[in-house]
C-alpha cells in the first residue's frame, strides 16, 4: 500500500466511525490512448454533502457509504461530470469522458438556479440560465434583480441605466470579466453592462472579496465573470422577443451550427429600440431614453478532446444610440452650439432663454477575443491556456452644454500554465499578463488623453485535501507605467468544521487607475463645475487607488421537513490606503481629490434559502452597509447608499410534463432603508432636498407558461407598487440654470411597468 493510500485512509477515519460500508471503484480516463488507464485526481463526492475523496494515481477511490445520500458525483476539469445513482455499497468502474458520450446511465439532475460553492476556498455564487429566466433580463445589468449578492441602483434621472454594487462599492471596484477576460472597464464602465444581452449568458459567477491573482490586480470588492452560451451546446435556433408598455422592444436570435466533429459556430444578433416618449411625472423630461441598439456576435468553437485541444474565437460589433432630455428636444435643430463672442471668451455659451436641453450618447464598439487551451492527454491535471483580446470603444456624447468624447483602444493577453506539485492535492497556476490601454478623451474643451501599459507575472497555489481544508494563496508582481511596480497578495481559506458547513476567510490587495469621467458620466447632466484638486499624480493629476479587502463567511446546508436549504452569513471590510474621492456635497461643483484620512466600506449579509413547500423555493436576505469617507466637509456616509436592505424571492414551478410543459411563477421584493442625500442647503429653497430620502420597497413578478420544449410565453411586471421618486430632475424648470441636477436619484423614475415576451428554440 503506497503512501498516498495510507494518507487517504487517515483522512477517512472519522467517516469510518460513522459507517464501515464503502463504495469503492476506479475512474477510467476515456480520453486516453489506453482506454483502461485510471484517471488520477478525479473528484468523487456525494451530492449535497461534504463527504468526498480524490482518486489516487491509479484512478482508484474508496468513499464511505451513507444511506441518506444516493447521488454520487464524479468530476474532473475538462471532462464530463457524471452523477450516478448508488443505493447500496458496491464496486464501480466508471469511464469519465472528455466528450458528450457517457458509458454509464447518468441521472439528469436539475441544477439549482443559484449554486453556492461548498468546496471552493473562495466565496462563489453561480447564477445559471434558469435564474436568469426569472425576470425579463434584457441585458447583463438587469440580470441581478432576483439575487441578493449584487445591488442594483439607478445612476441618473435621464438614461435610466442600472449600475451595480457589491459590498457597498460601485462597479469600478469589481473586476467584470467575460469568460475571464476583462470586459467592463475604462470607457465602457458606465454603460458596458447593457452591451451583453441576457440571452447570450449561460451562467454568471460572483466572487465576493479579493479575487484570484490570475485575473489581475484591479479586483477590490470582488469579481463577476460571465460565461456565454456555447455554439456546440446552445440550441440550433433560438428566438426571444420582448415588449413592454413603455415602448421598449427587443429581439434576440441565435443560430448555431456544428460544422464538423471539431468545429462549431454561432451567430448571435440582438436588437432593441425605444421610440415612445414617456413623462409620467410631468417634469418635461423623458423618464427613459429613446434608444436604438444593434449588437452582433460571431462565435467559433473548436474541440478536440482526444488530443487535448479546445478553443473559442469571438468577433462582435455594437452600435448603441441614446437620446435623453426634454420631451420636445430635436437633436437636429435644438443642440446648443458653443459659440463664443468677445464678451464671453472664458467659455460661457451664448443663451437667449429659449434653448431646449437635450443629450445624445452614441457608442460604437468592436471587440474580438481568442481563447486556446491544451490539456496534456497523459497528464490530465496539467494544461496550458492562452487568451487575448482586442477592443475599440468609441463614445461621442454631449449633455446639454457639456461635451464628452472618449475612444478607448485595449489589448489584453494572458498566458497560463496549470499543474500539480507531487499529487493532485497540491495544484498551482502560473503565468504572465500584458495589457495596453490607449485613451483619447475630451472633457468639455480639455484633452485628457493618455496611454497605460502593464506587464505582470503571477503564481497561485491551491491545497485541497477534499476533507476539511482548501487553501488558495496567490501573489503577482506588476509593472505599470503610471502605477509603478507593486505586489498584489491574495489568500483564501476554506475549513469544514462539520458536514455541509463551510467557513471561509480571505484577504487581498487591489490597485487601480480610476477613470474619473467615464465612471461618473451622470454628473455631466448637471450645472456642476468640475474641480480636480491635489493635482500632481499621473492619472488626471491624481494618484492610483489602493485598497485591502478582508472577509469571513459561513455557509451551512440543512434539511428541514425533508427539503433542502442553506443559510449563509458573511462580513467584508474594504480599507482604502488611497481613494479618489468623488465629492458632490457642494451642489455647484463636483470635486475629485486624493483621500486625506480614512475611507472604508463594511458589509454584513445574512441569507436563507429553503424549499419551504414542494416546488416552492424561498430566498431571503438582509444586508447592512457602513460606507464612510473623509470628505473636506468631514467624515460622511456615502450618499445614495441605503444602510439597510431587505430582499425576498419566491419561486414556484409545476411538474415538468413529458413534452417539457410547465408553469413557473416568480415574485421578488426589495426593501431599501433611508439614504443620505448630498447637501443641497446652499440651493434656493425651492431646489433644496432633505438630508435623507425615505425608505421604500419594490415588487416585481413574472409568470411563464412553457408549452413545450420548443416554445414558451412570459408576462411580468416591475415596480408593481408604482413607487417613484418625487422631483428626480432638480431644476427641471430651468435646465440651463445653476440649480439643474439629474444625478440625485435614489428611487425609480418609471412607475409600474408590464411586459410580455416569448422564447422559441429548436
XYZ file of C-alpha atoms in Angstrom:
762
model
C 0.000 0.000 0.000
C 1.584 3.281 -1.100
C 1.893 6.434 0.987
C -0.999 8.156 -0.769
C -3.447 5.382 0.143
C -2.288 5.486 3.763
C -2.924 9.220 3.908
C -6.301 8.765 2.270
C -7.321 6.165 4.850
C -6.226 8.503 7.640
C -8.432 11.240 6.236
C -11.406 8.877 6.037
C -11.127 7.502 9.581
C -13.681 9.993 11.044
C -16.207 8.861 8.492
C -15.384 5.217 9.103
C -16.526 5.685 12.683
C -19.983 6.508 11.330
C -20.172 3.704 8.778
C -17.860 0.868 7.793
C -19.685 0.467 4.456
C -17.895 1.875 1.455
C -18.352 2.481 -2.219
C -15.119 1.523 -3.947
C -14.034 1.579 -7.516
C -11.960 3.032 -10.305
C -12.367 6.056 -12.552
C -11.054 5.435 -16.068
C -9.791 8.127 -18.430
C -11.975 7.733 -21.508
C -9.886 10.220 -23.469
C -6.576 8.430 -23.035
C -4.948 6.326 -25.726
C -5.185 3.361 -23.389
C -8.922 3.235 -22.553
C -8.224 1.274 -19.357
C -5.901 3.894 -17.879
C -7.015 5.130 -14.470
C -7.694 8.873 -14.062
C -5.735 10.326 -11.116
C -7.056 13.340 -9.278
C -10.758 12.931 -10.158
C -13.203 14.243 -7.559
C -15.695 11.752 -6.122
C -18.270 13.051 -3.674
C -21.853 12.684 -2.505
C -24.261 15.338 -3.770
C -25.304 17.879 -1.106
C -22.652 16.685 1.324
C -19.092 17.413 2.370
C -18.072 13.740 2.017
C -15.632 13.456 -0.845
C -12.360 11.867 -1.915
C -9.901 12.139 -4.775
C -8.749 9.194 -6.901
C -5.174 8.019 -6.436
C -2.512 7.737 -9.135
C -4.113 4.548 -10.431
C -7.595 6.081 -10.551
C -8.859 4.122 -7.528
C -11.114 5.527 -4.813
C -12.931 4.459 -1.673
C -15.670 6.641 -0.166
C -17.846 5.955 2.892
C -21.437 4.989 2.119
C -24.270 6.759 3.929
C -27.870 5.752 3.256
C -29.085 9.377 3.293
C -27.148 10.085 0.078
C -27.980 8.462 -3.254
C -26.257 10.619 -5.897
C -22.513 10.107 -6.387
C -20.795 12.783 -8.468
C -17.591 12.076 -10.366
C -15.886 15.082 -11.932
C -12.640 16.379 -13.320
C -11.766 19.624 -15.104
C -12.050 19.137 -18.880
C -14.215 16.016 -18.543
C -17.965 15.420 -18.410
C -19.180 15.369 -14.797
C -21.324 12.299 -14.151
C -23.976 11.780 -11.488
C -24.598 8.143 -10.582
C -27.393 6.613 -8.542
C -25.894 4.455 -5.787
C -28.353 2.859 -3.324
C -26.012 0.414 -1.592
C -22.323 -0.234 -1.007
C -20.789 -1.680 -4.155
C -17.830 -1.544 -6.514
C -17.879 0.751 -9.511
C -15.727 1.060 -12.588
C -16.667 4.261 -14.368
C -15.310 5.900 -17.504
C -15.096 9.677 -17.434
C -15.148 11.057 -20.965
C -13.985 14.402 -22.300
C -16.755 14.269 -24.901
C -20.537 14.213 -24.566
C -20.724 10.411 -24.799
C -21.298 8.673 -21.456
C -20.620 4.981 -20.900
C -22.963 4.595 -17.955
C -26.528 5.586 -17.197
C -26.471 9.172 -15.945
C -29.232 10.624 -13.815
C -30.282 14.042 -15.124
C -30.461 16.202 -12.012
C -31.979 19.693 -12.202
C -29.334 22.243 -11.307
C -30.188 24.804 -8.687
C -30.818 28.182 -10.296
C -28.332 29.667 -7.814
C -25.485 27.481 -6.611
C -23.206 28.215 -3.675
C -19.793 26.627 -3.510
C -19.200 24.347 -0.509
C -15.770 23.095 -1.598
C -14.129 26.205 -3.056
C -11.811 28.325 -0.933
C -13.403 31.423 -2.483
C -16.912 32.633 -1.702
C -18.503 31.984 -5.096
C -22.165 32.174 -6.110
C -23.115 30.812 -9.536
C -26.220 32.075 -11.310
C -27.250 29.811 -14.185
C -29.660 30.328 -17.043
C -32.646 29.088 -15.019
C -32.229 32.027 -12.630
C -31.882 34.492 -15.488
C -35.280 33.404 -16.820
C -36.999 34.574 -13.609
C -37.045 38.148 -14.917
C -37.077 39.848 -18.286
C -33.270 40.029 -18.089
C -32.830 42.036 -21.263
C -29.143 42.694 -20.575
C -26.444 41.907 -18.050
C -27.173 44.948 -15.868
C -30.699 43.565 -15.333
C -29.546 40.027 -14.510
C -29.192 40.517 -10.742
C -32.725 41.540 -9.737
C -33.538 38.124 -8.248
C -30.253 37.596 -6.401
C -29.129 39.383 -3.207
C -25.389 39.109 -3.886
C -25.493 42.206 -6.115
C -27.287 45.513 -5.511
C -28.851 47.320 -8.469
C -29.183 51.119 -8.396
C -30.012 53.827 -10.931
C -27.223 56.189 -11.948
C -29.220 59.220 -13.110
C -32.679 60.540 -13.945
C -32.051 60.620 -17.705
C -30.639 57.371 -19.082
C -32.233 55.026 -16.536
C -29.045 52.967 -16.666
C -28.805 50.431 -13.859
C -25.499 50.365 -12.040
C -24.454 47.517 -9.775
C -22.774 47.487 -6.375
C -21.245 44.780 -4.232
C -20.049 45.027 -0.632
C -21.189 48.648 -0.661
C -18.865 49.660 -3.510
C -19.752 50.579 -7.077
C -18.905 48.511 -10.157
C -15.482 50.114 -10.875
C -14.205 48.292 -7.778
C -15.381 44.984 -9.254
C -13.420 43.068 -11.854
C -16.055 42.341 -14.510
C -14.906 39.697 -16.971
C -16.327 37.739 -19.859
C -15.010 34.182 -19.744
C -12.192 35.504 -17.527
C -11.188 38.258 -19.963
C -11.686 41.819 -18.580
C -14.771 43.302 -20.241
C -16.473 46.253 -18.481
C -13.708 48.716 -17.735
C -12.344 52.049 -18.885
C -14.642 53.790 -21.373
C -17.329 51.088 -21.072
C -17.697 51.420 -17.298
C -20.970 53.396 -17.315
C -22.937 51.505 -19.959
C -20.911 48.335 -20.613
C -23.236 46.025 -18.683
C -26.066 46.955 -21.077
C -23.987 45.721 -24.027
C -24.325 41.998 -23.164
C -27.826 40.645 -23.906
C -29.246 38.340 -21.271
C -29.903 35.529 -23.752
C -26.182 35.343 -24.546
C -25.396 34.491 -20.922
C -25.038 30.840 -19.916
C -24.027 31.488 -16.310
C -22.585 34.160 -14.026
C -20.024 33.524 -11.291
C -19.965 36.101 -8.484
C -16.914 36.065 -6.213
C -17.061 38.145 -3.051
C -13.892 39.715 -1.720
C -10.479 39.858 -3.346
C -10.465 37.613 -6.404
C -7.785 35.456 -7.946
C -4.407 36.935 -8.879
C -4.738 35.050 -12.167
C -7.310 37.583 -13.377
C -5.356 40.709 -12.485
C -4.735 43.258 -9.750
C -7.801 45.513 -10.205
C -10.336 43.459 -8.248
C -11.044 45.099 -4.876
C -14.538 44.108 -3.737
C -14.953 41.052 -5.938
C -15.325 39.645 -9.427
C -18.241 38.984 -11.769
C -17.459 36.534 -14.554
C -19.919 35.858 -17.359
C -19.885 32.612 -19.320
C -21.527 32.914 -22.727
C -23.579 30.223 -24.428
C -21.513 27.761 -26.463
C -22.201 27.034 -30.156
C -21.810 23.293 -29.512
C -24.321 23.101 -26.651
C -26.682 26.024 -27.374
C -29.899 25.442 -29.339
C -29.521 25.295 -33.109
C -32.151 28.037 -33.368
C -33.252 30.350 -30.574
C -35.511 33.386 -30.857
C -36.539 35.641 -27.975
C -38.908 38.580 -28.318
C -39.759 41.178 -25.668
C -42.018 44.234 -25.473
C -43.185 46.479 -22.639
C -45.892 49.084 -22.263
C -43.363 51.929 -22.383
C -42.381 51.193 -25.967
C -39.252 49.114 -25.467
C -38.891 46.280 -27.980
C -36.167 43.664 -28.162
C -35.366 40.714 -30.405
C -32.629 38.110 -29.910
C -31.731 35.443 -32.436
C -29.198 32.632 -32.008
C -28.180 30.478 -34.983
C -25.768 27.649 -34.165
C -24.303 25.013 -36.459
C -21.987 22.071 -35.862
C -19.766 22.160 -38.945
C -17.593 19.114 -38.249
C -16.839 16.859 -35.312
C -14.446 19.517 -34.050
C -15.779 22.846 -35.328
C -18.972 24.673 -34.338
C -20.082 28.248 -34.946
C -22.826 30.545 -33.749
C -24.258 33.837 -34.955
C -25.958 35.937 -32.244
C -27.987 39.016 -33.188
C -29.570 41.405 -30.708
C -31.613 44.491 -31.408
C -33.559 46.827 -29.133
C -35.462 50.008 -29.783
C -37.486 52.563 -27.854
C -39.263 55.354 -29.722
C -42.127 56.072 -27.324
C -41.754 59.218 -25.210
C -42.675 58.818 -21.532
C -43.079 61.612 -18.970
C -45.294 60.219 -16.224
C -44.103 62.683 -13.579
C -44.814 65.707 -15.763
C -41.442 67.419 -15.317
C -40.963 67.870 -19.071
C -38.074 65.373 -19.242
C -38.083 61.867 -20.706
C -38.427 59.224 -17.987
C -36.458 56.783 -20.159
C -34.180 57.405 -23.139
C -35.099 56.990 -26.757
C -32.791 54.188 -27.793
C -31.624 52.062 -30.676
C -29.050 49.265 -30.423
C -27.777 46.601 -32.791
C -25.389 44.011 -31.380
C -23.931 41.175 -33.484
C -21.507 38.462 -32.367
C -19.976 35.557 -34.286
C -18.555 32.804 -32.088
C -16.397 29.845 -33.162
C -15.666 26.795 -31.033
C -13.014 24.150 -31.690
C -12.962 20.992 -29.589
C -10.579 18.051 -29.929
C -10.767 16.271 -26.555
C -8.832 13.219 -27.719
C -5.776 15.354 -28.347
C -6.500 17.823 -25.529
C -7.334 20.974 -27.532
C -10.176 23.455 -27.052
C -10.517 26.972 -28.453
C -13.005 29.856 -28.739
C -12.929 32.835 -31.092
C -15.363 35.770 -30.695
C -15.923 38.730 -33.008
C -18.513 41.384 -32.104
C -19.764 44.722 -33.363
C -22.123 47.041 -31.468
C -23.839 50.315 -32.259
C -25.797 51.948 -29.441
C -27.638 55.275 -29.641
C -29.435 57.076 -26.818
C -31.298 60.372 -26.741
C -32.374 61.942 -23.447
C -33.536 65.287 -22.198
C -36.642 67.380 -22.591
C -39.660 65.922 -24.387
C -39.588 68.317 -27.316
C -35.821 68.176 -27.873
C -34.843 67.619 -31.509
C -31.102 66.998 -31.900
C -31.146 68.190 -35.500
C -32.337 71.673 -34.569
C -32.059 72.149 -30.788
C -28.477 71.227 -29.891
C -26.892 74.311 -28.345
C -23.799 75.311 -30.324
C -20.967 76.515 -28.159
C -20.419 79.788 -29.978
C -18.336 82.455 -28.340
C -18.149 86.185 -28.671
C -15.708 88.799 -27.428
C -17.889 89.145 -24.333
C -17.588 85.522 -23.281
C -14.063 84.429 -24.100
C -13.972 82.454 -20.846
C -16.196 79.826 -22.421
C -19.765 80.754 -21.493
C -22.107 79.814 -24.387
C -24.487 82.345 -25.845
C -28.000 81.627 -24.478
C -31.198 83.528 -25.140
C -33.551 81.671 -22.773
C -35.375 79.651 -25.466
C -32.968 76.709 -25.604
C -34.192 73.133 -25.148
C -31.985 70.839 -23.065
C -31.028 67.519 -24.629
C -28.339 64.877 -24.780
C -27.142 62.172 -27.137
C -24.865 59.262 -26.247
C -23.667 57.339 -29.294
C -21.388 54.342 -28.855
C -19.687 52.141 -31.429
C -17.670 49.170 -30.276
C -15.688 46.403 -31.924
C -14.119 43.623 -29.916
C -12.609 40.241 -30.557
C -11.103 37.590 -28.294
C -9.320 34.279 -28.620
C -9.003 31.528 -26.020
C -6.819 28.496 -26.620
C -6.389 25.634 -24.170
C -4.383 22.428 -24.212
C -4.736 19.591 -21.695
C -1.928 17.033 -21.754
C -3.670 13.747 -22.714
C -1.498 11.582 -20.471
C -1.402 14.203 -17.688
C -4.991 15.492 -17.376
C -4.067 17.610 -14.344
C -1.663 19.656 -16.477
C -2.716 22.268 -19.017
C -1.667 25.421 -20.838
C -4.027 28.270 -21.629
C -3.664 31.375 -23.759
C -6.188 34.187 -24.020
C -6.028 37.505 -25.797
C -8.492 40.229 -26.672
C -8.705 43.494 -28.578
C -11.394 46.148 -28.314
C -12.039 49.566 -29.811
C -14.688 51.559 -27.953
C -15.757 54.968 -29.246
C -18.336 57.166 -27.480
C -19.436 60.557 -28.779
C -21.755 62.341 -26.377
C -22.968 65.661 -25.111
C -25.111 66.566 -22.100
C -26.679 69.950 -22.710
C -23.664 72.243 -22.904
C -21.162 69.625 -21.719
C -19.327 67.578 -24.343
C -17.733 64.232 -23.504
C -15.980 62.126 -26.161
C -13.798 59.115 -25.493
C -12.073 56.491 -27.611
C -10.571 53.551 -25.760
C -8.338 51.012 -27.517
C -7.448 47.992 -25.401
C -5.231 44.925 -25.786
C -5.115 42.166 -23.186
C -3.063 38.946 -23.192
C -2.737 36.244 -20.558
C -0.634 33.060 -20.696
C -1.423 30.447 -18.050
C 0.099 27.103 -17.000
C -1.634 24.650 -14.603
C -0.068 21.622 -12.967
C 0.492 19.856 -9.643
C 3.227 19.604 -7.047
C 3.659 15.978 -6.045
C -0.012 14.981 -6.181
C -3.382 16.440 -7.108
C -3.916 17.817 -3.625
C -1.318 20.439 -4.441
C -2.137 22.390 -7.602
C -0.679 25.591 -8.955
C -1.253 28.181 -11.676
C 1.374 30.499 -13.024
C 1.684 32.844 -15.938
C 2.236 36.314 -17.346
C -0.124 39.147 -18.336
C 0.247 42.106 -20.687
C -2.241 44.961 -21.032
C -2.387 48.105 -23.166
C -4.992 50.865 -22.840
C -4.965 53.931 -25.051
C -7.419 56.696 -24.154
C -8.325 59.620 -26.403
C -10.560 61.587 -24.044
C -12.048 65.057 -24.455
C -13.867 66.559 -21.465
C -15.546 69.850 -22.348
C -12.600 71.549 -24.100
C -9.842 69.735 -22.192
C -7.790 66.849 -23.575
C -7.098 64.050 -21.061
C -5.602 61.532 -23.491
C -3.153 59.003 -22.082
C -1.636 55.554 -22.616
C -1.454 52.895 -19.890
C 0.688 49.769 -20.207
C 1.413 46.994 -17.747
C 3.151 43.641 -17.626
C 2.899 41.219 -14.734
C 3.617 37.702 -13.540
C 1.611 35.624 -11.079
C 1.746 32.385 -9.109
C -1.206 30.809 -7.320
C -1.045 27.681 -5.153
C -4.040 25.597 -4.116
C -4.089 22.905 -1.440
C -7.211 20.760 -1.109
C -7.416 17.585 0.936
C -11.113 17.160 -0.057
C -11.891 16.653 3.607
C -11.964 19.888 5.544
C -9.269 22.253 4.260
C -8.920 24.165 0.997
C -6.377 26.962 0.688
C -5.581 29.245 -2.232
C -2.630 31.612 -1.924
C -1.624 33.881 -4.762
C 0.976 36.530 -5.488
C 1.513 38.706 -8.533
C 4.047 41.385 -9.410
C 3.164 44.049 -11.962
C 4.950 46.946 -13.556
C 2.626 49.739 -14.727
C 3.810 52.923 -16.395
C 1.605 55.022 -14.052
C 1.075 52.808 -11.003
C 4.737 51.777 -10.762
C 5.962 48.342 -9.674
C 3.851 46.741 -6.978
C 2.960 43.409 -5.395
C -0.575 42.009 -5.066
C -1.029 39.226 -2.471
C -4.312 37.314 -2.066
C -5.293 34.489 0.292
C -8.479 32.391 0.561
C -9.049 29.608 3.085
C -11.997 27.235 3.482
C -12.429 24.998 6.537
C -15.201 22.449 7.018
C -15.907 22.073 10.742
C -18.769 19.601 10.162
C -20.949 18.200 7.430
C -22.449 20.725 4.989
C -20.608 23.553 6.701
C -18.048 25.840 5.061
C -16.155 28.515 6.986
C -14.126 30.881 4.808
C -11.668 33.684 5.302
C -9.930 35.896 2.767
C -7.808 38.968 2.361
C -6.136 40.651 -0.555
C -4.925 43.848 -2.116
C -6.320 45.669 -5.145
C -4.971 48.611 -7.089
C -6.418 50.559 -9.991
C -6.272 53.709 -12.065
C -9.624 55.456 -11.691
C -11.188 56.756 -14.911
C -12.988 59.539 -13.103
C -15.006 60.914 -16.027
C -16.053 57.634 -17.661
C -17.132 56.263 -14.271
C -19.152 59.358 -13.293
C -20.779 60.421 -16.551
C -24.109 61.140 -14.852
C -22.524 64.258 -13.347
C -22.207 65.848 -16.787
C -26.016 66.152 -16.837
C -25.935 68.928 -14.261
C -24.799 72.515 -13.867
C -21.886 71.490 -11.623
C -18.395 72.643 -12.488
C -15.556 70.113 -12.439
C -12.803 70.575 -9.883
C -9.697 68.356 -9.621
C -7.563 69.104 -6.572
C -4.360 67.586 -5.185
C -3.164 67.616 -8.804
C 0.315 66.154 -9.178
C -0.327 62.454 -9.758
C -0.036 60.553 -13.026
C -3.757 59.938 -13.657
C -5.745 63.150 -14.191
C -3.252 64.630 -11.761
C -4.372 62.100 -9.128
C -2.790 59.023 -7.546
C -3.853 55.391 -8.118
C -6.435 53.836 -5.833
C -5.087 51.261 -3.365
C -7.196 49.121 -1.019
C -7.181 45.972 1.116
C -10.211 43.734 1.439
C -10.810 41.357 4.357
C -13.699 38.962 4.772
C -15.158 35.972 6.581
C -18.188 33.914 5.613
C -20.006 30.817 6.762
C -22.289 28.591 4.694
C -24.382 25.839 6.279
C -26.567 23.445 4.338
C -29.508 21.816 6.071
C -32.547 19.638 5.535
C -35.829 20.747 7.097
C -39.117 18.906 6.566
C -37.227 16.633 4.162
C -36.465 19.587 1.899
C -33.028 21.146 1.328
C -31.883 24.631 2.260
C -28.883 26.675 3.303
C -28.061 29.682 5.423
C -25.058 31.940 4.899
C -23.539 34.803 6.859
C -20.698 36.979 5.639
C -18.842 40.095 6.676
C -16.393 42.013 4.485
C -14.452 45.196 5.006
C -12.510 47.273 2.493
C -9.909 49.744 3.765
C -8.594 52.291 1.283
C -4.996 53.363 1.540
C -5.810 55.830 -1.202
C -9.086 56.535 -2.950
C -10.195 59.093 -5.493
C -12.910 60.848 -3.510
C -15.915 61.863 -5.626
C -17.250 64.810 -3.645
C -20.570 66.350 -4.658
C -21.547 67.816 -1.310
C -21.359 71.263 -2.886
C -24.301 71.475 -5.342
C -22.336 73.900 -7.518
C -19.407 71.606 -8.244
C -18.100 68.059 -8.430
C -14.666 67.631 -6.859
C -12.179 64.822 -7.370
C -9.264 64.554 -4.980
C -6.949 62.067 -3.287
C -8.113 60.699 0.039
C -6.722 62.516 3.046
C -7.801 60.495 6.037
C -9.857 57.331 6.157
C -12.289 55.610 3.839
C -13.800 52.177 4.393
C -16.737 50.023 3.355
C -18.150 47.359 5.683
C -20.754 44.886 4.517
C -22.746 42.363 6.554
C -25.207 39.934 4.981
C -27.299 37.017 6.210
C -29.190 34.919 3.670
C -31.543 31.942 3.985
C -32.660 29.718 1.112
C -35.138 26.889 1.542
C -37.670 24.845 -0.361
C -40.476 25.657 2.083
C -43.033 23.520 0.209
C -42.626 21.064 -2.662
C -41.592 23.103 -5.720
C -41.851 26.381 -3.743
C -38.478 27.970 -3.012
C -37.821 30.970 -0.767
C -34.695 33.116 -0.897
C -34.417 35.945 1.609
C -31.605 38.192 2.812
C -30.776 41.187 4.996
C -27.807 43.461 4.297
C -26.194 46.219 6.319
C -23.640 48.677 4.917
C -21.344 51.134 6.657
C -19.578 53.052 3.877
C -17.895 56.231 5.099
C -15.244 58.577 3.744
C -13.342 61.604 4.972
C -14.505 64.462 2.743
C -13.316 68.041 3.006
C -16.530 68.664 4.978
C -15.749 65.818 7.408
C -16.468 62.102 7.667
C -19.754 61.253 5.945
C -21.689 58.188 4.939
C -21.715 57.525 1.210
C -24.626 59.382 -0.428
C -27.430 57.419 -2.125
C -26.457 54.273 -0.227
C -29.132 52.570 1.886
C -27.538 51.199 5.037
C -30.309 48.624 5.445
C -31.588 46.457 2.588
C -34.007 43.529 2.582
C -34.614 41.006 -0.167
C -37.031 38.138 -0.737
C -37.755 35.947 -3.735
C -40.433 33.271 -4.069
C -40.298 30.845 -6.953
C -42.782 28.098 -7.738
C -42.682 25.595 -10.601
C -45.097 22.860 -11.542
C -44.060 19.344 -12.518
C -42.474 19.096 -15.944
C -44.535 17.026 -18.342
C -43.087 14.693 -20.945
C -43.106 17.383 -23.631
C -41.432 19.845 -21.253
C -44.597 21.800 -20.446
C -44.852 23.518 -17.068
C -45.768 26.767 -15.271
C -43.231 28.987 -13.491
C -44.118 31.772 -11.043
C -41.637 34.249 -9.563
C -42.102 37.137 -7.155
C -39.358 39.436 -5.805
C -39.365 42.157 -3.131
C -36.623 44.726 -2.500
C -36.874 46.997 0.541
C -34.401 49.843 0.992
C -33.895 51.875 4.153
C -33.341 55.620 4.175
C -30.491 57.033 2.102
C -28.350 60.066 2.819
C -28.662 62.733 0.150
C -25.829 65.059 -0.896
C -26.031 68.509 0.627
C -28.283 70.950 -1.272
C -28.730 73.503 1.515
C -26.995 76.247 -0.480
C -29.571 75.979 -3.273
C -32.544 78.261 -3.441
C -35.274 76.939 -1.133
C -37.385 75.524 -3.967
C -34.461 73.339 -5.054
C -33.390 72.027 -1.658
C -33.725 68.356 -0.705
C -33.878 66.835 2.748
C -30.952 65.237 4.497
C -32.331 61.729 3.877
C -34.619 60.013 1.388
C -37.465 57.948 2.841
C -37.312 54.160 2.795
C -39.354 52.312 0.191
C -39.940 48.877 -1.314
C -40.195 47.495 -4.852
C -42.052 44.432 -6.087
C -41.516 42.525 -9.338
C -43.291 39.432 -10.629
C -43.310 37.134 -13.630
C -45.399 34.193 -14.890
C -44.003 31.844 -17.520
C -46.009 29.267 -19.412
C -43.848 26.611 -21.056
C -45.970 24.936 -23.701
C -43.302 22.512 -24.888
C -39.570 22.050 -25.171
C -39.617 24.493 -28.084
C -41.953 27.335 -27.104
C -42.842 29.418 -24.047
C -44.529 32.731 -23.215
C -43.908 35.016 -20.246
C -45.621 38.074 -18.798
C -44.455 40.175 -15.896
C -44.426 43.455 -14.122
C -41.822 45.667 -12.467
C -42.339 48.217 -9.697
C -45.795 46.787 -9.064
C -46.386 49.209 -6.166
C -45.864 52.116 -8.596
C -43.339 53.834 -6.330
C -41.457 56.704 -7.965
C -39.127 59.446 -6.820
C -40.512 62.938 -6.403
C -38.604 65.631 -8.259
C -35.868 63.427 -9.814
C -34.709 66.249 -12.099
C -33.749 69.138 -9.851
C -34.259 72.475 -11.550
C -36.218 70.955 -14.440
C -37.935 74.304 -14.995
C -34.583 75.905 -15.931
C -32.170 73.216 -17.187
C -29.515 75.806 -18.106
C -29.698 77.395 -14.663
C -27.421 76.925 -11.669
C -29.771 74.520 -9.814
C -30.072 71.903 -12.593
C -29.060 68.400 -11.478
C -30.179 64.948 -12.682
C -27.717 62.900 -10.621
C -29.508 62.718 -7.251
C -31.515 59.558 -7.915
C -32.455 57.239 -5.069
C -35.667 55.566 -6.358
C -37.239 54.527 -9.689
C -38.184 57.177 -12.222
C -40.534 54.892 -14.150
C -43.735 53.790 -12.469
C -45.497 50.457 -12.781
C -44.481 48.673 -15.979
C -45.818 45.475 -17.582
C -44.097 43.417 -20.233
C -44.527 40.233 -22.283
C -42.299 38.025 -24.368
C -41.728 34.656 -25.954
C -38.922 32.140 -26.380
C -38.662 29.706 -29.276
C -35.915 27.116 -29.626
C -35.040 24.123 -31.757
